[in-house]
Amino acid sequence: DAGVTQSPTHLIKTRGQHVTLRCSPISGHKSVSWYQQVLGQGPQFIFQYYEKEERGRGNFPDRFSARQFPNYSSELNVNALLLGDSALYLCASSHQQGSTYNEQFFGPGTRLTVL
Amino acid sequence: AQSVTQLDSQVPVFEEAPVELRCNYSSSVSVYLFWYVQYPNQGLQLLLKYLSGSTLVESINGFEAEFNKSQTSFHLRKPSVHISDTAEYFCAVSSSGSARQLTFGSGTQLTVLP
């Protein structure tokens, strides 16, 4: 079975540009979360979506937005890129059924470099 | 709010020696605790987790971690490491009431030397 897939794997942008990152969850998973991992740091939670609705948001500026599609895939959008947005962006999917624990499975990430 | 502190950013150890990677957390509510491993240029893989029950949890590749509520710790240990254990290890926490948002520590780079 395919795991979580993300595209593109690498991306280079310049300051002020806009970027869209894509994530396909594991088949049957309805929840997608996004994390930002700056070099040398642990991942930081950005968003969580379930059934196309935002269910959680981390401490990130409004330049960051996301959405989830009917097939449960997701896009992360970042506007007006800053040098500090350079990071590995990780997507994770889970079943999220009820309030019990659901393991999050991570994709390989998209490496964004802002010049 | 929750936070995770990994006390060592880098841990070098010789092959077949024991290792302990330290993790302390802060939370005002009940938590789930996790250790993830990240190999170079890869995403995160769940190594082991504590949800409830026995405070000692084990992974299939010989790692174990013990949840200590009084010390708010979840240290990771392995009695004998291999070269292939070289990786970045992240401790993470989530509240047991909403187990979807993970709060990660800053990571510990474990380097196993021959």
mmCIF file with all atom_site columns, C-alpha atoms in Angstrom:
data_model
loop_
_atom_site.group_PDB
_atom_site.id
_atom_site.type_symbol
_atom_site.label_atom_id
_atom_site.label_alt_id
_atom_site.label_comp_id
_atom_site.label_asym_id
_atom_site.label_entity_id
_atom_site.label_seq_id
_atom_site.pdbx_PDB_ins_code
_atom_site.Cartn_x
_atom_site.Cartn_y
_atom_site.Cartn_z
_atom_site.occupancy
_atom_site.B_iso_or_equiv
_atom_site.pdbx_formal_charge
_atom_site.auth_seq_id
_atom_site.auth_comp_id
_atom_site.auth_asym_id
_atom_site.auth_atom_id
_atom_site.pdbx_PDB_model_num
ATOM 1   C CA . ASP A 1 1   ? 0.000   0.000  0.000  1.00 0.00 ? 1   ASP A CA 1
ATOM 2   C CA . ALA A 1 2   ? 1.190   3.503  -0.800 1.00 0.00 ? 2   ALA A CA 1
ATOM 3   C CA . GLY A 1 3   ? 2.103   5.710  2.120  1.00 0.00 ? 3   GLY A CA 1
ATOM 4   C CA . VAL A 1 4   ? 1.593   9.446  2.387  1.00 0.00 ? 4   VAL A CA 1
ATOM 5   C CA . THR A 1 5   ? 2.888   11.151 -0.738 1.00 0.00 ? 5   THR A CA 1
ATOM 6   C CA . GLN A 1 6   ? 3.950   14.768 -1.109 1.00 0.00 ? 6   GLN A CA 1
ATOM 7   C CA . SER A 1 7   ? 4.840   16.885 -4.102 1.00 0.00 ? 7   SER A CA 1
ATOM 8   C CA . PRO A 1 8   ? 7.109   18.377 -5.110 1.00 0.00 ? 8   PRO A CA 1
ATOM 9   C CA . THR A 1 9   ? 10.071  16.899 -3.245 1.00 0.00 ? 9   THR A CA 1
ATOM 10  C CA . HIS A 1 10  ? 12.148  20.044 -3.592 1.00 0.00 ? 10  HIS A CA 1
ATOM 11  C CA . LEU A 1 11  ? 11.246  23.621 -4.439 1.00 0.00 ? 11  LEU A CA 1
ATOM 12  C CA . ILE A 1 12  ? 13.206  26.852 -4.772 1.00 0.00 ? 12  ILE A CA 1
ATOM 13  C CA . LYS A 1 13  ? 11.404  30.196 -4.601 1.00 0.00 ? 13  LYS A CA 1
ATOM 14  C CA . THR A 1 14  ? 12.374  33.824 -4.110 1.00 0.00 ? 14  THR A CA 1
ATOM 15  C CA . ARG A 1 15  ? 11.160  36.196 -1.434 1.00 0.00 ? 15  ARG A CA 1
ATOM 16  C CA . GLY A 1 16  ? 7.662   37.535 -2.014 1.00 0.00 ? 16  GLY A CA 1
ATOM 17  C CA . GLN A 1 17  ? 6.548   34.634 -4.193 1.00 0.00 ? 17  GLN A CA 1
ATOM 18  C CA . HIS A 1 18  ? 3.719   32.224 -3.478 1.00 0.00 ? 18  HIS A CA 1
ATOM 19  C CA . VAL A 1 19  ? 4.024   28.439 -3.109 1.00 0.00 ? 19  VAL A CA 1
ATOM 20  C CA . THR A 1 20  ? 1.591   25.502 -3.098 1.00 0.00 ? 20  THR A CA 1
ATOM 21  C CA . LEU A 1 21  ? 2.538   22.166 -1.578 1.00 0.00 ? 21  LEU A CA 1
ATOM 22  C CA . ARG A 1 22  ? 0.471   19.031 -2.095 1.00 0.00 ? 22  ARG A CA 1
ATOM 23  C CA . CYS A 1 23  ? -0.234  15.952 -0.001 1.00 0.00 ? 23  CYS A CA 1
ATOM 24  C CA . SER A 1 24  ? -2.078  12.707 -0.678 1.00 0.00 ? 24  SER A CA 1
ATOM 25  C CA . PRO A 1 25  ? -3.013  10.738 2.451  1.00 0.00 ? 25  PRO A CA 1
ATOM 26  C CA . ILE A 1 26  ? -2.982  6.998  2.875  1.00 0.00 ? 26  ILE A CA 1
ATOM 27  C CA . SER A 1 27  ? -6.055  5.440  1.315  1.00 0.00 ? 27  SER A CA 1
ATOM 28  C CA . GLY A 1 28  ? -8.913  5.484  3.830  1.00 0.00 ? 28  GLY A CA 1
ATOM 29  C CA . HIS A 1 29  ? -7.414  8.247  5.959  1.00 0.00 ? 29  HIS A CA 1
ATOM 30  C CA . LYS A 1 30  ? -9.632  11.300 6.315  1.00 0.00 ? 30  LYS A CA 1
ATOM 31  C CA . SER A 1 31  ? -7.394  13.571 8.379  1.00 0.00 ? 31  SER A CA 1
ATOM 32  C CA . VAL A 1 32  ? -4.360  15.501 7.157  1.00 0.00 ? 32  VAL A CA 1
ATOM 33  C CA . SER A 1 33  ? -1.982  17.580 9.251  1.00 0.00 ? 33  SER A CA 1
ATOM 34  C CA . TRP A 1 34  ? 0.823   19.883 8.142  1.00 0.00 ? 34  TRP A CA 1
ATOM 35  C CA . TYR A 1 35  ? 4.065   20.533 10.016 1.00 0.00 ? 35  TYR A CA 1
ATOM 36  C CA . GLN A 1 36  ? 7.013   22.858 9.365  1.00 0.00 ? 36  GLN A CA 1
ATOM 37  C CA . GLN A 1 37  ? 10.486  21.604 10.244 1.00 0.00 ? 37  GLN A CA 1
ATOM 38  C CA . VAL A 1 38  ? 13.169  24.267 10.154 1.00 0.00 ? 38  VAL A CA 1
ATOM 39  C CA . LEU A 1 39  ? 16.718  22.935 9.899  1.00 0.00 ? 39  LEU A CA 1
ATOM 40  C CA . GLY A 1 40  ? 17.984  21.865 13.303 1.00 0.00 ? 40  GLY A CA 1
ATOM 41  C CA . GLN A 1 41  ? 14.573  22.013 14.971 1.00 0.00 ? 41  GLN A CA 1
ATOM 42  C CA . GLY A 1 42  ? 11.650  19.714 15.605 1.00 0.00 ? 42  GLY A CA 1
ATOM 43  C CA . PRO A 1 43  ? 8.506   19.866 13.474 1.00 0.00 ? 43  PRO A CA 1
ATOM 44  C CA . GLN A 1 44  ? 5.944   22.545 14.363 1.00 0.00 ? 44  GLN A CA 1
ATOM 45  C CA . PHE A 1 45  ? 2.230   22.031 13.861 1.00 0.00 ? 45  PHE A CA 1
ATOM 46  C CA . ILE A 1 46  ? 0.636   24.291 11.220 1.00 0.00 ? 46  ILE A CA 1
ATOM 47  C CA . PHE A 1 47  ? -2.831  22.912 10.393 1.00 0.00 ? 47  PHE A CA 1
ATOM 48  C CA . GLN A 1 48  ? -5.062  19.897 10.767 1.00 0.00 ? 48  GLN A CA 1
ATOM 49  C CA . TYR A 1 49  ? -7.966  19.140 8.444  1.00 0.00 ? 49  TYR A CA 1
ATOM 50  C CA . TYR A 1 50  ? -10.658 16.508 8.750  1.00 0.00 ? 50  TYR A CA 1
ATOM 51  C CA . GLU A 1 51  ? -13.545 16.006 6.361  1.00 0.00 ? 51  GLU A CA 1
ATOM 52  C CA . LYS A 1 52  ? -12.542 19.192 4.530  1.00 0.00 ? 52  LYS A CA 1
ATOM 53  C CA . GLU A 1 53  ? -12.813 21.346 7.648  1.00 0.00 ? 53  GLU A CA 1
ATOM 54  C CA . GLU A 1 54  ? -10.021 22.989 9.619  1.00 0.00 ? 54  GLU A CA 1
ATOM 55  C CA . ARG A 1 55  ? -9.858  21.307 13.023 1.00 0.00 ? 55  ARG A CA 1
ATOM 56  C CA . GLY A 1 56  ? -6.679  22.841 14.384 1.00 0.00 ? 56  GLY A CA 1
ATOM 57  C CA . ARG A 1 57  ? -4.267  25.666 13.673 1.00 0.00 ? 57  ARG A CA 1
ATOM 58  C CA . GLY A 1 58  ? -0.817  26.352 15.047 1.00 0.00 ? 58  GLY A CA 1
ATOM 59  C CA . ASN A 1 59  ? 0.865   29.667 15.715 1.00 0.00 ? 59  ASN A CA 1
ATOM 60  C CA . PHE A 1 60  ? 1.546   30.668 12.113 1.00 0.00 ? 60  PHE A CA 1
ATOM 61  C CA . PRO A 1 61  ? 0.726   33.941 10.312 1.00 0.00 ? 61  PRO A CA 1
ATOM 62  C CA . ASP A 1 62  ? -2.194  34.339 7.931  1.00 0.00 ? 62  ASP A CA 1
ATOM 63  C CA . ARG A 1 63  ? 0.210   33.981 5.008  1.00 0.00 ? 63  ARG A CA 1
ATOM 64  C CA . PHE A 1 64  ? -0.188  30.264 5.621  1.00 0.00 ? 64  PHE A CA 1
ATOM 65  C CA . SER A 1 65  ? -3.420  28.645 4.483  1.00 0.00 ? 65  SER A CA 1
ATOM 66  C CA . ALA A 1 66  ? -4.571  25.168 3.571  1.00 0.00 ? 66  ALA A CA 1
ATOM 67  C CA . ARG A 1 67  ? -7.506  23.232 2.267  1.00 0.00 ? 67  ARG A CA 1
ATOM 68  C CA . GLN A 1 68  ? -8.661  19.651 1.932  1.00 0.00 ? 68  GLN A CA 1
ATOM 69  C CA . PHE A 1 69  ? -10.408 18.247 -1.094 1.00 0.00 ? 69  PHE A CA 1
ATOM 70  C CA . PRO A 1 70  ? -13.265 15.709 -1.351 1.00 0.00 ? 70  PRO A CA 1
ATOM 71  C CA . ASN A 1 71  ? -10.725 12.939 -2.014 1.00 0.00 ? 71  ASN A CA 1
ATOM 72  C CA . TYR A 1 72  ? -9.013  13.959 1.292  1.00 0.00 ? 72  TYR A CA 1
ATOM 73  C CA . SER A 1 73  ? -5.856  15.225 -0.405 1.00 0.00 ? 73  SER A CA 1
ATOM 74  C CA . SER A 1 74  ? -4.637  18.578 0.820  1.00 0.00 ? 74  SER A CA 1
ATOM 75  C CA . GLU A 1 75  ? -2.790  21.699 -0.261 1.00 0.00 ? 75  GLU A CA 1
ATOM 76  C CA . LEU A 1 76  ? -0.698  24.043 1.861  1.00 0.00 ? 76  LEU A CA 1
ATOM 77  C CA . ASN A 1 77  ? -0.326  27.556 0.498  1.00 0.00 ? 77  ASN A CA 1
ATOM 78  C CA . VAL A 1 78  ? 2.180   30.135 1.640  1.00 0.00 ? 78  VAL A CA 1
ATOM 79  C CA . ASN A 1 79  ? 1.997   33.719 0.354  1.00 0.00 ? 79  ASN A CA 1
ATOM 80  C CA . ALA A 1 80  ? 4.618   36.464 0.391  1.00 0.00 ? 80  ALA A CA 1
ATOM 81  C CA . LEU A 1 81  ? 7.451   34.067 1.123  1.00 0.00 ? 81  LEU A CA 1
ATOM 82  C CA . LEU A 1 82  ? 10.142  35.075 3.601  1.00 0.00 ? 82  LEU A CA 1
ATOM 83  C CA . LEU A 1 83  ? 13.627  33.673 3.988  1.00 0.00 ? 83  LEU A CA 1
ATOM 84  C CA . GLY A 1 84  ? 12.480  32.169 7.286  1.00 0.00 ? 84  GLY A CA 1
ATOM 85  C CA . ASP A 1 85  ? 9.921   30.030 5.493  1.00 0.00 ? 85  ASP A CA 1
ATOM 86  C CA . SER A 1 86  ? 12.743  27.823 4.228  1.00 0.00 ? 86  SER A CA 1
ATOM 87  C CA . ALA A 1 87  ? 12.058  24.448 5.803  1.00 0.00 ? 87  ALA A CA 1
ATOM 88  C CA . LEU A 1 88  ? 10.975  20.869 5.306  1.00 0.00 ? 88  LEU A CA 1
ATOM 89  C CA . TYR A 1 89  ? 7.182   20.765 5.159  1.00 0.00 ? 89  TYR A CA 1
ATOM 90  C CA . LEU A 1 90  ? 5.739   17.501 6.400  1.00 0.00 ? 90  LEU A CA 1
ATOM 91  C CA . CYS A 1 91  ? 2.279   16.124 5.830  1.00 0.00 ? 91  CYS A CA 1
ATOM 92  C CA . ALA A 1 92  ? 0.771   13.452 8.069  1.00 0.00 ? 92  ALA A CA 1
ATOM 93  C CA . SER A 1 93  ? -2.447  11.489 7.681  1.00 0.00 ? 93  SER A CA 1
ATOM 94  C CA . SER A 1 94  ? -4.567  9.527  10.129 1.00 0.00 ? 94  SER A CA 1
ATOM 95  C CA . HIS A 1 95  ? -7.961  7.858  10.328 1.00 0.00 ? 95  HIS A CA 1
ATOM 96  C CA . GLN A 1 96  ? -9.377  10.101 13.064 1.00 0.00 ? 96  GLN A CA 1
ATOM 97  C CA . GLN A 1 97  ? -12.398 8.090  14.030 1.00 0.00 ? 97  GLN A CA 1
ATOM 98  C CA . GLY A 1 98  ? -13.929 9.260  17.259 1.00 0.00 ? 98  GLY A CA 1
ATOM 99  C CA . SER A 1 99  ? -11.806 10.574 20.082 1.00 0.00 ? 99  SER A CA 1
ATOM 100 C CA . THR A 1 100 ? -9.477  7.608  20.450 1.00 0.00 ? 100 THR A CA 1
ATOM 101 C CA . TYR A 1 101 ? -5.835  7.742  19.504 1.00 0.00 ? 101 TYR A CA 1
ATOM 102 C CA . ASN A 1 102 ? -5.106  7.594  15.773 1.00 0.00 ? 102 ASN A CA 1
ATOM 103 C CA . GLU A 1 103 ? -1.512  7.221  14.669 1.00 0.00 ? 103 GLU A CA 1
ATOM 104 C CA . GLN A 1 104 ? -0.217  9.899  12.336 1.00 0.00 ? 104 GLN A CA 1
ATOM 105 C CA . PHE A 1 105 ? 1.749   8.610  9.343  1.00 0.00 ? 105 PHE A CA 1
ATOM 106 C CA . PHE A 1 106 ? 4.214   11.082 7.880  1.00 0.00 ? 106 PHE A CA 1
ATOM 107 C CA . GLY A 1 107 ? 5.164   11.678 4.277  1.00 0.00 ? 107 GLY A CA 1
ATOM 108 C CA . PRO A 1 108 ? 8.763   12.300 3.113  1.00 0.00 ? 108 PRO A CA 1
ATOM 109 C CA . GLY A 1 109 ? 8.239   16.057 3.057  1.00 0.00 ? 109 GLY A CA 1
ATOM 110 C CA . THR A 1 110 ? 8.781   18.915 0.630  1.00 0.00 ? 110 THR A CA 1
ATOM 111 C CA . ARG A 1 111 ? 12.028  20.825 1.015  1.00 0.00 ? 111 ARG A CA 1
ATOM 112 C CA . LEU A 1 112 ? 11.330  24.522 0.375  1.00 0.00 ? 112 LEU A CA 1
ATOM 113 C CA . THR A 1 113 ? 14.218  26.914 -0.101 1.00 0.00 ? 113 THR A CA 1
ATOM 114 C CA . VAL A 1 114 ? 13.494  30.645 -0.232 1.00 0.00 ? 114 VAL A CA 1
ATOM 115 C CA . LEU A 1 115 ? 16.237  32.812 -1.733 1.00 0.00 ? 115 LEU A CA 1
ATOM 116 C CA . ALA B 2 1   ? -0.018  24.544 26.421 1.00 0.00 ? 1   ALA B CA 1
ATOM 117 C CA . GLN B 2 2   ? 2.484   21.744 26.111 1.00 0.00 ? 2   GLN B CA 1
ATOM 118 C CA . SER B 2 3   ? 6.214   21.710 25.609 1.00 0.00 ? 3   SER B CA 1
ATOM 119 C CA . VAL B 2 4   ? 8.940   19.121 25.149 1.00 0.00 ? 4   VAL B CA 1
ATOM 120 C CA . THR B 2 5   ? 12.589  19.438 26.101 1.00 0.00 ? 5   THR B CA 1
ATOM 121 C CA . GLN B 2 6   ? 15.206  17.116 24.707 1.00 0.00 ? 6   GLN B CA 1
ATOM 122 C CA . LEU B 2 7   ? 18.213  17.674 26.868 1.00 0.00 ? 7   LEU B CA 1
ATOM 123 C CA . ASP B 2 8   ? 20.906  16.529 24.451 1.00 0.00 ? 8   ASP B CA 1
ATOM 124 C CA . SER B 2 9   ? 21.174  17.826 20.895 1.00 0.00 ? 9   SER B CA 1
ATOM 125 C CA . GLN B 2 10  ? 23.878  15.309 19.943 1.00 0.00 ? 10  GLN B CA 1
ATOM 126 C CA . VAL B 2 11  ? 24.763  11.934 21.416 1.00 0.00 ? 11  VAL B CA 1
ATOM 127 C CA . PRO B 2 12  ? 27.767  10.054 20.017 1.00 0.00 ? 12  PRO B CA 1
ATOM 128 C CA . VAL B 2 13  ? 28.124  6.459  21.182 1.00 0.00 ? 13  VAL B CA 1
ATOM 129 C CA . PHE B 2 14  ? 30.186  3.462  20.144 1.00 0.00 ? 14  PHE B CA 1
ATOM 130 C CA . GLU B 2 15  ? 28.559  0.453  18.518 1.00 0.00 ? 15  GLU B CA 1
ATOM 131 C CA . GLU B 2 16  ? 27.178  -2.134 20.973 1.00 0.00 ? 16  GLU B CA 1
ATOM 132 C CA . ALA B 2 17  ? 27.229  0.392  23.835 1.00 0.00 ? 17  ALA B CA 1
ATOM 133 C CA . PRO B 2 18  ? 24.038  1.365  25.690 1.00 0.00 ? 18  PRO B CA 1
ATOM 134 C CA . VAL B 2 19  ? 22.385  4.721  25.062 1.00 0.00 ? 19  VAL B CA 1
ATOM 135 C CA . GLU B 2 20  ? 19.774  6.929  26.706 1.00 0.00 ? 20  GLU B CA 1
ATOM 136 C CA . LEU B 2 21  ? 18.124  9.883  24.985 1.00 0.00 ? 21  LEU B CA 1
ATOM 137 C CA . ARG B 2 22  ? 16.425  12.171 27.463 1.00 0.00 ? 22  ARG B CA 1
ATOM 138 C CA . CYS B 2 23  ? 13.024  13.792 27.109 1.00 0.00 ? 23  CYS B CA 1
ATOM 139 C CA . ASN B 2 24  ? 11.040  15.905 29.537 1.00 0.00 ? 24  ASN B CA 1
ATOM 140 C CA . TYR B 2 25  ? 7.616   17.340 28.894 1.00 0.00 ? 25  TYR B CA 1
ATOM 141 C CA . SER B 2 26  ? 5.320   19.938 30.363 1.00 0.00 ? 26  SER B CA 1
ATOM 142 C CA . SER B 2 27  ? 1.543   19.740 30.208 1.00 0.00 ? 27  SER B CA 1
ATOM 143 C CA . SER B 2 28  ? -1.422  20.671 32.360 1.00 0.00 ? 28  SER B CA 1
ATOM 144 C CA . VAL B 2 29  ? -3.524  17.770 31.036 1.00 0.00 ? 29  VAL B CA 1
ATOM 145 C CA . SER B 2 30  ? -3.126  14.051 30.506 1.00 0.00 ? 30  SER B CA 1
ATOM 146 C CA . VAL B 2 31  ? -0.858  13.270 27.575 1.00 0.00 ? 31  VAL B CA 1
ATOM 147 C CA . TYR B 2 32  ? 0.161   10.735 25.032 1.00 0.00 ? 32  TYR B CA 1
ATOM 148 C CA . LEU B 2 33  ? 3.920   10.448 24.500 1.00 0.00 ? 33  LEU B CA 1
ATOM 149 C CA . PHE B 2 34  ? 5.850   9.428  21.421 1.00 0.00 ? 34  PHE B CA 1
ATOM 150 C CA . TRP B 2 35  ? 9.324   8.873  20.046 1.00 0.00 ? 35  TRP B CA 1
ATOM 151 C CA . TYR B 2 36  ? 9.834   9.370  16.308 1.00 0.00 ? 36  TYR B CA 1
ATOM 152 C CA . VAL B 2 37  ? 12.950  8.623  14.271 1.00 0.00 ? 37  VAL B CA 1
ATOM 153 C CA . GLN B 2 38  ? 14.050  10.518 11.175 1.00 0.00 ? 38  GLN B CA 1
ATOM 154 C CA . TYR B 2 39  ? 16.688  9.161  8.817  1.00 0.00 ? 39  TYR B CA 1
ATOM 155 C CA . PRO B 2 40  ? 18.459  11.588 6.455  1.00 0.00 ? 40  PRO B CA 1
ATOM 156 C CA . ASN B 2 41  ? 16.205  13.004 3.750  1.00 0.00 ? 41  ASN B CA 1
ATOM 157 C CA . GLN B 2 42  ? 13.202  11.074 5.014  1.00 0.00 ? 42  GLN B CA 1
ATOM 158 C CA . GLY B 2 43  ? 10.023  11.803 6.925  1.00 0.00 ? 43  GLY B CA 1
ATOM 159 C CA . LEU B 2 44  ? 9.274   10.776 10.493 1.00 0.00 ? 44  LEU B CA 1
ATOM 160 C CA . GLN B 2 45  ? 8.649   7.194  11.557 1.00 0.00 ? 45  GLN B CA 1
ATOM 161 C CA . LEU B 2 46  ? 6.911   6.309  14.808 1.00 0.00 ? 46  LEU B CA 1
ATOM 162 C CA . LEU B 2 47  ? 9.295   4.353  17.019 1.00 0.00 ? 47  LEU B CA 1
ATOM 163 C CA . LEU B 2 48  ? 7.105   3.814  20.080 1.00 0.00 ? 48  LEU B CA 1
ATOM 164 C CA . LYS B 2 49  ? 4.252   5.384  21.981 1.00 0.00 ? 49  LYS B CA 1
ATOM 165 C CA . TYR B 2 50  ? 2.736   5.583  25.447 1.00 0.00 ? 50  TYR B CA 1
ATOM 166 C CA . LEU B 2 51  ? -1.034  5.963  25.581 1.00 0.00 ? 51  LEU B CA 1
ATOM 167 C CA . SER B 2 52  ? -1.993  4.323  28.877 1.00 0.00 ? 52  SER B CA 1
ATOM 168 C CA . GLY B 2 53  ? -1.356  1.210  30.948 1.00 0.00 ? 53  GLY B CA 1
ATOM 169 C CA . SER B 2 54  ? 2.168   -0.103 31.454 1.00 0.00 ? 54  SER B CA 1
ATOM 170 C CA . THR B 2 55  ? 4.639   2.734  31.794 1.00 0.00 ? 55  THR B CA 1
ATOM 171 C CA . LEU B 2 56  ? 7.358   0.767  29.980 1.00 0.00 ? 56  LEU B CA 1
ATOM 172 C CA . VAL B 2 57  ? 6.883   0.568  26.222 1.00 0.00 ? 57  VAL B CA 1
ATOM 173 C CA . GLU B 2 58  ? 9.042   -1.230 23.707 1.00 0.00 ? 58  GLU B CA 1
ATOM 174 C CA . SER B 2 59  ? 9.712   -1.085 19.987 1.00 0.00 ? 59  SER B CA 1
ATOM 175 C CA . ILE B 2 60  ? 10.377  -4.005 17.667 1.00 0.00 ? 60  ILE B CA 1
ATOM 176 C CA . ASN B 2 61  ? 14.019  -3.025 17.165 1.00 0.00 ? 61  ASN B CA 1
ATOM 177 C CA . GLY B 2 62  ? 15.116  -3.056 20.781 1.00 0.00 ? 62  GLY B CA 1
ATOM 178 C CA . PHE B 2 63  ? 14.359  0.480  21.950 1.00 0.00 ? 63  PHE B CA 1
ATOM 179 C CA . GLU B 2 64  ? 12.300  1.072  25.083 1.00 0.00 ? 64  GLU B CA 1
ATOM 180 C CA . ALA B 2 65  ? 10.975  4.114  26.894 1.00 0.00 ? 65  ALA B CA 1
ATOM 181 C CA . GLU B 2 66  ? 9.520   4.583  30.339 1.00 0.00 ? 66  GLU B CA 1
ATOM 182 C CA . PHE B 2 67  ? 6.822   7.075  31.216 1.00 0.00 ? 67  PHE B CA 1
ATOM 183 C CA . ASN B 2 68  ? 7.558   8.708  34.561 1.00 0.00 ? 68  ASN B CA 1
ATOM 184 C CA . LYS B 2 69  ? 4.655   10.929 35.531 1.00 0.00 ? 69  LYS B CA 1
ATOM 185 C CA . SER B 2 70  ? 6.237   12.331 38.692 1.00 0.00 ? 70  SER B CA 1
ATOM 186 C CA . GLN B 2 71  ? 9.353   13.419 36.814 1.00 0.00 ? 71  GLN B CA 1
ATOM 187 C CA . THR B 2 72  ? 7.417   14.261 33.622 1.00 0.00 ? 72  THR B CA 1
ATOM 188 C CA . SER B 2 73  ? 9.942   12.283 31.610 1.00 0.00 ? 73  SER B CA 1
ATOM 189 C CA . PHE B 2 74  ? 9.878   9.782  28.764 1.00 0.00 ? 74  PHE B CA 1
ATOM 190 C CA . HIS B 2 75  ? 13.511  8.789  28.216 1.00 0.00 ? 75  HIS B CA 1
ATOM 191 C CA . LEU B 2 76  ? 14.441  6.475  25.336 1.00 0.00 ? 76  LEU B CA 1
ATOM 192 C CA . ARG B 2 77  ? 16.938  3.667  25.930 1.00 0.00 ? 77  ARG B CA 1
ATOM 193 C CA . LYS B 2 78  ? 18.613  0.869  24.050 1.00 0.00 ? 78  LYS B CA 1
ATOM 194 C CA . PRO B 2 79  ? 20.999  -1.598 25.693 1.00 0.00 ? 79  PRO B CA 1
ATOM 195 C CA . SER B 2 80  ? 23.170  -2.116 22.608 1.00 0.00 ? 80  SER B CA 1
ATOM 196 C CA . VAL B 2 81  ? 23.151  0.194  19.573 1.00 0.00 ? 81  VAL B CA 1
ATOM 197 C CA . HIS B 2 82  ? 24.006  -0.581 15.954 1.00 0.00 ? 82  HIS B CA 1
ATOM 198 C CA . ILE B 2 83  ? 25.438  1.584  13.207 1.00 0.00 ? 83  ILE B CA 1
ATOM 199 C CA . SER B 2 84  ? 21.998  1.546  11.583 1.00 0.00 ? 84  SER B CA 1
ATOM 200 C CA . ASP B 2 85  ? 20.515  3.334  14.620 1.00 0.00 ? 85  ASP B CA 1
ATOM 201 C CA . THR B 2 86  ? 22.280  6.535  13.540 1.00 0.00 ? 86  THR B CA 1
ATOM 202 C CA . ALA B 2 87  ? 19.456  9.038  13.009 1.00 0.00 ? 87  ALA B CA 1
ATOM 203 C CA . GLU B 2 88  ? 17.648  12.024 14.505 1.00 0.00 ? 88  GLU B CA 1
ATOM 204 C CA . TYR B 2 89  ? 15.235  11.140 17.297 1.00 0.00 ? 89  TYR B CA 1
ATOM 205 C CA . PHE B 2 90  ? 12.300  13.327 18.271 1.00 0.00 ? 90  PHE B CA 1
ATOM 206 C CA . CYS B 2 91  ? 10.215  13.143 21.411 1.00 0.00 ? 91  CYS B CA 1
ATOM 207 C CA . ALA B 2 92  ? 6.631   14.367 21.023 1.00 0.00 ? 92  ALA B CA 1
ATOM 208 C CA . VAL B 2 93  ? 3.530   14.887 23.136 1.00 0.00 ? 93  VAL B CA 1
ATOM 209 C CA . SER B 2 94  ? -0.155  15.373 22.468 1.00 0.00 ? 94  SER B CA 1
ATOM 210 C CA . SER B 2 95  ? -3.045  15.829 24.827 1.00 0.00 ? 95  SER B CA 1
ATOM 211 C CA . SER B 2 96  ? -5.029  12.642 25.368 1.00 0.00 ? 96  SER B CA 1
ATOM 212 C CA . GLY B 2 97  ? -8.215  14.553 24.646 1.00 0.00 ? 97  GLY B CA 1
ATOM 213 C CA . SER B 2 98  ? -7.162  15.631 21.178 1.00 0.00 ? 98  SER B CA 1
ATOM 214 C CA . ALA B 2 99  ? -4.516  13.257 19.958 1.00 0.00 ? 99  ALA B CA 1
ATOM 215 C CA . ARG B 2 100 ? -3.934  14.855 16.607 1.00 0.00 ? 100 ARG B CA 1
ATOM 216 C CA . GLN B 2 101 ? -1.697  17.849 17.228 1.00 0.00 ? 101 GLN B CA 1
ATOM 217 C CA . LEU B 2 102 ? 1.810   16.776 18.100 1.00 0.00 ? 102 LEU B CA 1
ATOM 218 C CA . THR B 2 103 ? 4.250   19.025 19.938 1.00 0.00 ? 103 THR B CA 1
ATOM 219 C CA . PHE B 2 104 ? 7.829   18.004 19.203 1.00 0.00 ? 104 PHE B CA 1
ATOM 220 C CA . GLY B 2 105 ? 11.114  18.522 20.964 1.00 0.00 ? 105 GLY B CA 1
ATOM 221 C CA . SER B 2 106 ? 14.107  19.930 19.117 1.00 0.00 ? 106 SER B CA 1
ATOM 222 C CA . GLY B 2 107 ? 15.567  16.500 18.435 1.00 0.00 ? 107 GLY B CA 1
ATOM 223 C CA . THR B 2 108 ? 18.632  14.464 19.398 1.00 0.00 ? 108 THR B CA 1
ATOM 224 C CA . GLN B 2 109 ? 21.115  13.366 16.756 1.00 0.00 ? 109 GLN B CA 1
ATOM 225 C CA . LEU B 2 110 ? 22.310  9.887  17.684 1.00 0.00 ? 110 LEU B CA 1
ATOM 226 C CA . THR B 2 111 ? 25.563  8.949  15.971 1.00 0.00 ? 111 THR B CA 1
ATOM 227 C CA . VAL B 2 112 ? 26.796  5.387  16.415 1.00 0.00 ? 112 VAL B CA 1
ATOM 228 C CA . LEU B 2 113 ? 30.530  5.088  15.906 1.00 0.00 ? 113 LEU B CA 1
ATOM 229 C CA . PRO B 2 114 ? 32.306  1.886  14.764 1.00 0.00 ? 114 PRO B CA 1
#
